[in-house]
mmCIF file of C-alpha atoms in Angstrom:
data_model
loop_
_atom_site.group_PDB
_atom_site.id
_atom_site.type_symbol
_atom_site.label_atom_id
_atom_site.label_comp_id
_atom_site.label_asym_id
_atom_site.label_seq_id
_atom_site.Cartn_x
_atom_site.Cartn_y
_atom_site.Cartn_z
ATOM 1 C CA UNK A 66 0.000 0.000 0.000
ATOM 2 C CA UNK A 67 1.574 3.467 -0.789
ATOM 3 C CA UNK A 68 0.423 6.885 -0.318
ATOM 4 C CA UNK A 69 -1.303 6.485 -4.112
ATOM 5 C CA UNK A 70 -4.082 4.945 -2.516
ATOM 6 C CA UNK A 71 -7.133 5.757 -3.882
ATOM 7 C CA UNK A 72 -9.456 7.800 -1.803
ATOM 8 C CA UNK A 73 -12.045 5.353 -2.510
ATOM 9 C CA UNK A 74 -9.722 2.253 -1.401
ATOM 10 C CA UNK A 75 -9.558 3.709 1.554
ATOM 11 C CA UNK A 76 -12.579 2.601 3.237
ATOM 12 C CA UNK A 77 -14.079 -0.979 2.010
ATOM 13 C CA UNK A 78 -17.965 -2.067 1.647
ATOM 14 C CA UNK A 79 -18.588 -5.313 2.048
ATOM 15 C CA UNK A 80 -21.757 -7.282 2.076
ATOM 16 C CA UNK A 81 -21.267 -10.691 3.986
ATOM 17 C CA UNK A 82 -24.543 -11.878 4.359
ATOM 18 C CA UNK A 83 -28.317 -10.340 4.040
ATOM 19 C CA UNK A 84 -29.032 -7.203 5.698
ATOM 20 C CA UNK A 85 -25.528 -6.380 6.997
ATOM 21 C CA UNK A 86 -23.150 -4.246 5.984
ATOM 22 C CA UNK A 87 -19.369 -4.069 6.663
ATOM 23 C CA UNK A 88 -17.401 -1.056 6.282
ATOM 24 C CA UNK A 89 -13.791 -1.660 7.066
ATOM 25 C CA UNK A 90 -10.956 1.552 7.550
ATOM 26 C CA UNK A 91 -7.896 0.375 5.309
ATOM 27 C CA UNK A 92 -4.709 2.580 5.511
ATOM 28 C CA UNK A 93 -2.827 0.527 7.098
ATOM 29 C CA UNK A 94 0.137 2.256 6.050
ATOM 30 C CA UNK A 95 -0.989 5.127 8.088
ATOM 31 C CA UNK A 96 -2.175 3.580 10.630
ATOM 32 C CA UNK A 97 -6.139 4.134 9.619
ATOM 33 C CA UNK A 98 -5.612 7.745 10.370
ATOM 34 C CA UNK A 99 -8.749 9.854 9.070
ATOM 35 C CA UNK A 100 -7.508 11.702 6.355
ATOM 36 C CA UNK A 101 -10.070 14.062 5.285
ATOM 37 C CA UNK A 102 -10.889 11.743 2.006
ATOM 38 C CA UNK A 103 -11.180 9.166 4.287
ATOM 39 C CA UNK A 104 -13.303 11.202 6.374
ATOM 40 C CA UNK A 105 -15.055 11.833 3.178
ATOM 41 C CA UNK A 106 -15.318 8.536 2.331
ATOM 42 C CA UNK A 107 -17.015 7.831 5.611
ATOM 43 C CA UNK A 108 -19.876 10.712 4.771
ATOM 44 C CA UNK A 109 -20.201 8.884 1.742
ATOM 45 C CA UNK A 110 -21.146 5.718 2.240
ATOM 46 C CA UNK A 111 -22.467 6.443 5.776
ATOM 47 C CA UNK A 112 -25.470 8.215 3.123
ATOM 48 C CA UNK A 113 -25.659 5.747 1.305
ATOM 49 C CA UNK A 114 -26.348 2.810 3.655
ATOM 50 C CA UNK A 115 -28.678 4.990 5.601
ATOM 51 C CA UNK A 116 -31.229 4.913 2.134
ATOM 52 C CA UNK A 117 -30.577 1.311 1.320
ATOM 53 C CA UNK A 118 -33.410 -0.795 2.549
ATOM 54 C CA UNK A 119 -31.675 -3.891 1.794
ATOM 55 C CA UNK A 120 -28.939 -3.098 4.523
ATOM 56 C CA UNK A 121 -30.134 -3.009 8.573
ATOM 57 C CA UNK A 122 -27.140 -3.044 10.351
ATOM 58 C CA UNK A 123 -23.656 -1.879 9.982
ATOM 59 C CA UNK A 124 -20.195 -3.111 10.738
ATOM 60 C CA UNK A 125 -17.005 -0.722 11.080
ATOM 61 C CA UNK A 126 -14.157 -1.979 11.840
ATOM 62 C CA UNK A 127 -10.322 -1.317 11.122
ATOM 63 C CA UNK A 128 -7.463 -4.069 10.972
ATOM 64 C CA UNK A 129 -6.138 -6.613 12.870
ATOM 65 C CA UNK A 130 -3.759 -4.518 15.169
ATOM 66 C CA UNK A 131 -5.500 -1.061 14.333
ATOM 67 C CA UNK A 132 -8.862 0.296 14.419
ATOM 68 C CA UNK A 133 -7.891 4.313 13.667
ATOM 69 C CA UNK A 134 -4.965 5.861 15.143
ATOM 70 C CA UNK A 135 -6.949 9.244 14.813
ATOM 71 C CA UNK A 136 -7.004 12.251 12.849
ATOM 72 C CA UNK A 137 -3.964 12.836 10.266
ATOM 73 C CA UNK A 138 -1.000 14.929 11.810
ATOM 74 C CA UNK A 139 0.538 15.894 8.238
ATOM 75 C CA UNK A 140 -2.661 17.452 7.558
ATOM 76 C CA UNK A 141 -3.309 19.375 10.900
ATOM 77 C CA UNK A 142 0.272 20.712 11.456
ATOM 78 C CA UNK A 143 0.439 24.039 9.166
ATOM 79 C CA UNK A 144 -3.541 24.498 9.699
ATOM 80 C CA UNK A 145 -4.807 27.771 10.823
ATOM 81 C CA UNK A 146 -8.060 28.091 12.564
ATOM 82 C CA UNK A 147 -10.274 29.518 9.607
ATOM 83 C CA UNK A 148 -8.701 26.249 7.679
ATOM 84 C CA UNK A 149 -10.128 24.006 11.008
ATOM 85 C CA UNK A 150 -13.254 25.905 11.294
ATOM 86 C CA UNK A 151 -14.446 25.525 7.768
ATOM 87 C CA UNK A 152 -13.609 21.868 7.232
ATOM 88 C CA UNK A 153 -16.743 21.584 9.262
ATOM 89 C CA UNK A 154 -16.118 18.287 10.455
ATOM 90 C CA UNK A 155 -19.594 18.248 12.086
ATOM 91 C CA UNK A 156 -21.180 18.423 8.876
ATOM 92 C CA UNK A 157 -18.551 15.889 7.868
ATOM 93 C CA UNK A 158 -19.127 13.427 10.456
ATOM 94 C CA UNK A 159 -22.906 13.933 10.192
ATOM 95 C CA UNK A 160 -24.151 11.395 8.628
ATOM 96 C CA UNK A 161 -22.631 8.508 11.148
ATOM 97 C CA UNK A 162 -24.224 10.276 13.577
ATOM 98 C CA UNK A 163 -27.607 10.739 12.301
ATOM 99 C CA UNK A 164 -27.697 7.209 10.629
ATOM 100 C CA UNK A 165 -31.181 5.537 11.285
ATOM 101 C CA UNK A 166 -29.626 1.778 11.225
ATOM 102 C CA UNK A 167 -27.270 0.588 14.593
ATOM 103 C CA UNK A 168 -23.756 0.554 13.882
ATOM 104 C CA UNK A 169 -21.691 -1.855 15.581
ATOM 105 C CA UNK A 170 -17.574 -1.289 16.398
ATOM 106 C CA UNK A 171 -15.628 -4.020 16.460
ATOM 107 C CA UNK A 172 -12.606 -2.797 17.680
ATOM 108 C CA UNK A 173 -8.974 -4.547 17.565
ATOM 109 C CA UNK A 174 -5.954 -2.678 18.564
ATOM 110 C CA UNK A 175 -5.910 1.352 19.342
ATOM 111 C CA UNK A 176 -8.350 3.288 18.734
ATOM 112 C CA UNK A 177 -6.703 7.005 19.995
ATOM 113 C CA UNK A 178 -8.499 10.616 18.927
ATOM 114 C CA UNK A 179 -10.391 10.543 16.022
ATOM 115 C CA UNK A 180 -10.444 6.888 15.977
ATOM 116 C CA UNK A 181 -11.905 6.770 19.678
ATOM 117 C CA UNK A 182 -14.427 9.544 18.265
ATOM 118 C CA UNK A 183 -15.057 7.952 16.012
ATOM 119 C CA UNK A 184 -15.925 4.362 17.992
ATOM 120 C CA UNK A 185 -18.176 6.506 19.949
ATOM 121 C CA UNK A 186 -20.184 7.448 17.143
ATOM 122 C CA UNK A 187 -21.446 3.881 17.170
ATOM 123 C CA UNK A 188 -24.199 1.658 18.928
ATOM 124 C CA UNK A 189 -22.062 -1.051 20.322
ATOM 125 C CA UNK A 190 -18.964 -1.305 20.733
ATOM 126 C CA UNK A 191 -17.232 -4.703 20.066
ATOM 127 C CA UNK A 192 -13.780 -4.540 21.637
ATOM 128 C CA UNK A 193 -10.979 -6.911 21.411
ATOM 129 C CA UNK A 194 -8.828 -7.654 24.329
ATOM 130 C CA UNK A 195 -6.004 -5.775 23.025
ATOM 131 C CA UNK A 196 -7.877 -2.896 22.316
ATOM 132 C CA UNK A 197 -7.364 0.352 24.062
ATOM 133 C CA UNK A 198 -8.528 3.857 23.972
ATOM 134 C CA UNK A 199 -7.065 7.169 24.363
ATOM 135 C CA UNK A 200 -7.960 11.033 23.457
ATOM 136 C CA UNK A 201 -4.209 12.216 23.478
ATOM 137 C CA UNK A 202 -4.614 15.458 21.504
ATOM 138 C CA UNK A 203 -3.879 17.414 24.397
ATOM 139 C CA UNK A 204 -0.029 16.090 24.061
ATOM 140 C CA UNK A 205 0.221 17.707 21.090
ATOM 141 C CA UNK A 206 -1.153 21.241 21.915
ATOM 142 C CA UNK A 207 -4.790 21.015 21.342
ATOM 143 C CA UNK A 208 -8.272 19.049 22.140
ATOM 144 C CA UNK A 209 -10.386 16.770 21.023
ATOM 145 C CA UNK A 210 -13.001 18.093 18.328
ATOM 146 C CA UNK A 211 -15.020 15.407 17.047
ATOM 147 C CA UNK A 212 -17.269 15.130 20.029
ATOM 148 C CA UNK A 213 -13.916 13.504 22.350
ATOM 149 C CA UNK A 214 -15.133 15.242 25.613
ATOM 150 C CA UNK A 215 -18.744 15.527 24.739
ATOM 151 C CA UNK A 216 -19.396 11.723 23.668
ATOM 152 C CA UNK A 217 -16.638 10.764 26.319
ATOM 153 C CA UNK A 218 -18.354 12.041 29.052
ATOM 154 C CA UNK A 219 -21.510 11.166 28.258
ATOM 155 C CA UNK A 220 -20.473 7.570 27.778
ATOM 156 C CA UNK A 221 -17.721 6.916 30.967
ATOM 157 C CA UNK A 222 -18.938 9.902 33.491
ATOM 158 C CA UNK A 223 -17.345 13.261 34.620
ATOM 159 C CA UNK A 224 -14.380 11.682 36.277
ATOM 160 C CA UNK A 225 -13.447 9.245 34.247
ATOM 161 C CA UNK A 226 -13.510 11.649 31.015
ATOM 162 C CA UNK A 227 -11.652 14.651 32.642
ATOM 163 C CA UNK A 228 -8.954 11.981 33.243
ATOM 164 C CA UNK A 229 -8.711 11.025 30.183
ATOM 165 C CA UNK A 230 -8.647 13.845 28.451
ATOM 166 C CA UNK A 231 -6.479 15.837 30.725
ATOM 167 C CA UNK A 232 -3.546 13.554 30.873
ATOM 168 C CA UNK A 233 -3.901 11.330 27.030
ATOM 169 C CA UNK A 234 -3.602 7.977 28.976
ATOM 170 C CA UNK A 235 -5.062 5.205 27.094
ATOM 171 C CA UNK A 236 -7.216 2.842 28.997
ATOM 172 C CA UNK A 237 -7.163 -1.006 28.213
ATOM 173 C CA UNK A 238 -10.512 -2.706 26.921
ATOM 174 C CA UNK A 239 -11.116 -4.186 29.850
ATOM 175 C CA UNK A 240 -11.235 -0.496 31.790
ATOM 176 C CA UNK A 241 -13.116 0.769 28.837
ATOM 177 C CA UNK A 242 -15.767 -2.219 29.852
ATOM 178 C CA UNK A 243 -16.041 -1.091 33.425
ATOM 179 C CA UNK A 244 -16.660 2.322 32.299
ATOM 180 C CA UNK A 245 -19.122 1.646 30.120
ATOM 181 C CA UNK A 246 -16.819 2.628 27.049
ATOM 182 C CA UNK A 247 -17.546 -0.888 25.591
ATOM 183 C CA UNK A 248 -20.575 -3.389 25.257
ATOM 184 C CA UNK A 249 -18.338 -6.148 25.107
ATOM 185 C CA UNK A 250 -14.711 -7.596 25.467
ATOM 186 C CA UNK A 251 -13.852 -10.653 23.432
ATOM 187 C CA UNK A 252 -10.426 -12.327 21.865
ATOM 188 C CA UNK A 253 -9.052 -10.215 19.227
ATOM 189 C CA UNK A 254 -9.536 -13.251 16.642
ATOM 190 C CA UNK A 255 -13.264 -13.317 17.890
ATOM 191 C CA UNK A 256 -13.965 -9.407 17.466
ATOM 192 C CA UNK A 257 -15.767 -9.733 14.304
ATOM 193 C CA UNK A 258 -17.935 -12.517 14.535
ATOM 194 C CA UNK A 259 -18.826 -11.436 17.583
ATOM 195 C CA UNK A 260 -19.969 -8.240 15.551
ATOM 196 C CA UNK A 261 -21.106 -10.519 13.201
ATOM 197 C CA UNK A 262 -23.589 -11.981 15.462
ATOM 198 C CA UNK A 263 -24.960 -9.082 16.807
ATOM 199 C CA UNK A 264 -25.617 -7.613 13.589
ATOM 200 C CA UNK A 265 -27.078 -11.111 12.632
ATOM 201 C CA UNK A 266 -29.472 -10.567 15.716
ATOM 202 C CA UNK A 267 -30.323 -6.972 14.782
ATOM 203 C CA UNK A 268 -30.918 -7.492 11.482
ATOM 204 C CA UNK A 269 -33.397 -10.282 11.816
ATOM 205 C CA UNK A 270 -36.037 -7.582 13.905
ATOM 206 C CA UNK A 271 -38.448 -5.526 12.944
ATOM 207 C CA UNK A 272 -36.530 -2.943 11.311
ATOM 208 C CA UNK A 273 -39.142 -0.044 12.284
ATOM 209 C CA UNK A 274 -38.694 -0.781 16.094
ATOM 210 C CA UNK A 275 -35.418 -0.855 15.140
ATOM 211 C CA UNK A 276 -35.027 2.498 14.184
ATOM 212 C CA UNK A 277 -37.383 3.980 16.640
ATOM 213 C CA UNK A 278 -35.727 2.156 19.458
ATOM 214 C CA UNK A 279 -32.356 3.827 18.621
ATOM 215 C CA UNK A 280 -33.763 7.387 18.188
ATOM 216 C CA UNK A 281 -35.865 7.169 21.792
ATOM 217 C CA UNK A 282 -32.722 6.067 23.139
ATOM 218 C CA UNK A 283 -30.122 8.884 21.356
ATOM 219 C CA UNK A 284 -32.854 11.718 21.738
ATOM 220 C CA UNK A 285 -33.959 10.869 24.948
ATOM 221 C CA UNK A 286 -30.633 11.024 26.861
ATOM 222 C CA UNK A 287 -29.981 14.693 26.422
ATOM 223 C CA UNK A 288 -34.216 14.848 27.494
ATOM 224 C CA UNK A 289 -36.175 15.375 30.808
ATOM 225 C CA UNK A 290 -37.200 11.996 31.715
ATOM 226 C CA UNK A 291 -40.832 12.982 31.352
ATOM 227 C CA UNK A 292 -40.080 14.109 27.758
ATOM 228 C CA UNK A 293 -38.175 11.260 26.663
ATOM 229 C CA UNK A 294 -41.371 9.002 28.384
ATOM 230 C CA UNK A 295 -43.211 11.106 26.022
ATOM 231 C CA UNK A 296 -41.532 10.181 22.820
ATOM 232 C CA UNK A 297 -40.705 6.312 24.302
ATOM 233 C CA UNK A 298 -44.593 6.475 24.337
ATOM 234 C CA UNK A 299 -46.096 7.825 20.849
ATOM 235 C CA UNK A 300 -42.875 5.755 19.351
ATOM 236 C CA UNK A 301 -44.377 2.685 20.732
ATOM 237 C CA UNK A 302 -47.803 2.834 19.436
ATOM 238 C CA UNK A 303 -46.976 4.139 16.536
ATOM 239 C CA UNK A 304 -45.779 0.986 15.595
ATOM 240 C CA UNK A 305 -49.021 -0.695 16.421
ATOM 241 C CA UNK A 306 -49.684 0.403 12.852
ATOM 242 C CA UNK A 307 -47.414 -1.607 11.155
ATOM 243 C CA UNK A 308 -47.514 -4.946 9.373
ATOM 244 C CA UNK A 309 -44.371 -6.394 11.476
ATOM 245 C CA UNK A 310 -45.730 -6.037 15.071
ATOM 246 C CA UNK A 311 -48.971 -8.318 13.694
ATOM 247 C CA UNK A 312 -45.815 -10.811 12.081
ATOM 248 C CA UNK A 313 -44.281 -10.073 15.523
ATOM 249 C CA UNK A 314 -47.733 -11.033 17.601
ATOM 250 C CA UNK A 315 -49.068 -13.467 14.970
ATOM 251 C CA UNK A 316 -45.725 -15.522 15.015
ATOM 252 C CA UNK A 317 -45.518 -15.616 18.841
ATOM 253 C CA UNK A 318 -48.583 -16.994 18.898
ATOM 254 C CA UNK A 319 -48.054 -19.434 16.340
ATOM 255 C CA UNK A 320 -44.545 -20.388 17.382
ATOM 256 C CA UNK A 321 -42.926 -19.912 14.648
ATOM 257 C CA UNK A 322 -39.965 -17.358 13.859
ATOM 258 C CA UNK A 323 -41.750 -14.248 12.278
ATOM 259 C CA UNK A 324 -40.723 -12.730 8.986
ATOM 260 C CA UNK A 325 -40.487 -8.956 9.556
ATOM 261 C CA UNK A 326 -40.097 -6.677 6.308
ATOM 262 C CA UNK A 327 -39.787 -3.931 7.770
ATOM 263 C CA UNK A 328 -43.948 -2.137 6.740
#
């Protein structure tokens, strides 16, 4: 691999079986660090799966030793702030975060700055037991800015997030499952089928509760409890009008495994 790569080599799709998705980060010559075409890359095909019925869960992983080693350093050093400010990496980034399928991590090796920002932009996080995370930007003069003390927090807790990103100290997988960083610690040569699985799970439900679980969830954590009861509430009978929950019901009843379609 050279630095020729082309942009759109950098991040693969694959399609292992019905209804998942695997995107997989592939510079290994540079570590997986997001580049902004890989970065671009990412918006790209994040917007795509999002509109492609056929796909109801996705996988993103990195390599064996390597999920992303975090944002590129050739392209940050001679940056000025208007240069920062209008790469608009929110915008960017947007499309991970506002995807309407889960995305699953699996994670194998470091995943440090972007490429823990990254991680968190997912719905589980499959971690190896090599894995470890890390927002070290502050030992190099500046902060995380992908959502690295916003996500962070959220995820781990005050404490546990100021320490991080005060002092750059990675924290094993196994810390990052205590926390709450992780779903779930596996071998490293397990990471993806464990994904696998899970995505296997996902994408045999109802892909309408699906997506509504997933928003109540992300909207209602930054919600009043009574407000996030609220939308928990008109979420769950709104889909008493759809054809899957009388599959669901009907299938139950008939023990038998239902066939959900996702109307």
């Amino acid at each position: 691999m050279t630095d020729q790569q082309r942009p759109e080599d950098t991040l693969l799709l694959e399609h292992p079986e019905p209804g998942i998705a695997v995107l997989r980060l592939n510079r290994p010559h540079a570590t997986n660090a997001l580049s902004l075409e890989l970065q671009q890359q990412l918006n790209r095909r994040f917007t795509e799966l999002a509109a492609d019925d056929q796909v109801r869960c996705i996988v993103l992983t990195g390599g064996e030793k390597v999920f992303a080693a975090g944002g590129d350093i050739t392209g940050l050093i001679d940056a000025d702030p208007i240069e920062i400010y209008k790469r608009h990496t929110e915008r960017v980034w947007a499309p991970i975060q506002h995807c309407p399928k889960p995305v699953i991590a699996a994670i194998c090796g470091y995943a440090f700055g972007g490429g823990c920002e990254l991680a968190m932009h997912a719905d589980i996080l499959i971690a190896g037991e090599s894995a470890s995370f890390c927002q070290p930007e502050i030992r190099i003069g500046i902060m995380p800015g992908i959502g690295g003390t916003q996500r962070l927090v959220r995820a781990v807790g005050k404490t546990k997030a100021m320490s991080m990103a005060l002092t750059g100290r990675p924290i094993s997988a196994q810390e990052a499952w205590v926390a709450g960083l992780v779903s779930e610690v596996c071998p490293d040569d397990q990471v993806m089928e464990t994904a696998l699985k899970t995505a296997r799970t996902i994408a045999r439900m109802p892909p309408l509760a699906v997506e509504q679980i997933k928003e109540c969830i992300l909207h209602g954590m930054d919600a009043s409890l009574e407000s996030a009861l609220s939308l928990e509430r008109k979420a769950n009978a709104m889909l008493f009008a759809s054809r899957d929950q009388q599959e669901g019901m009907q299938a139950f009843l008939e023990k038998r495994h239902p066939n959900f379609t996702g109307e």
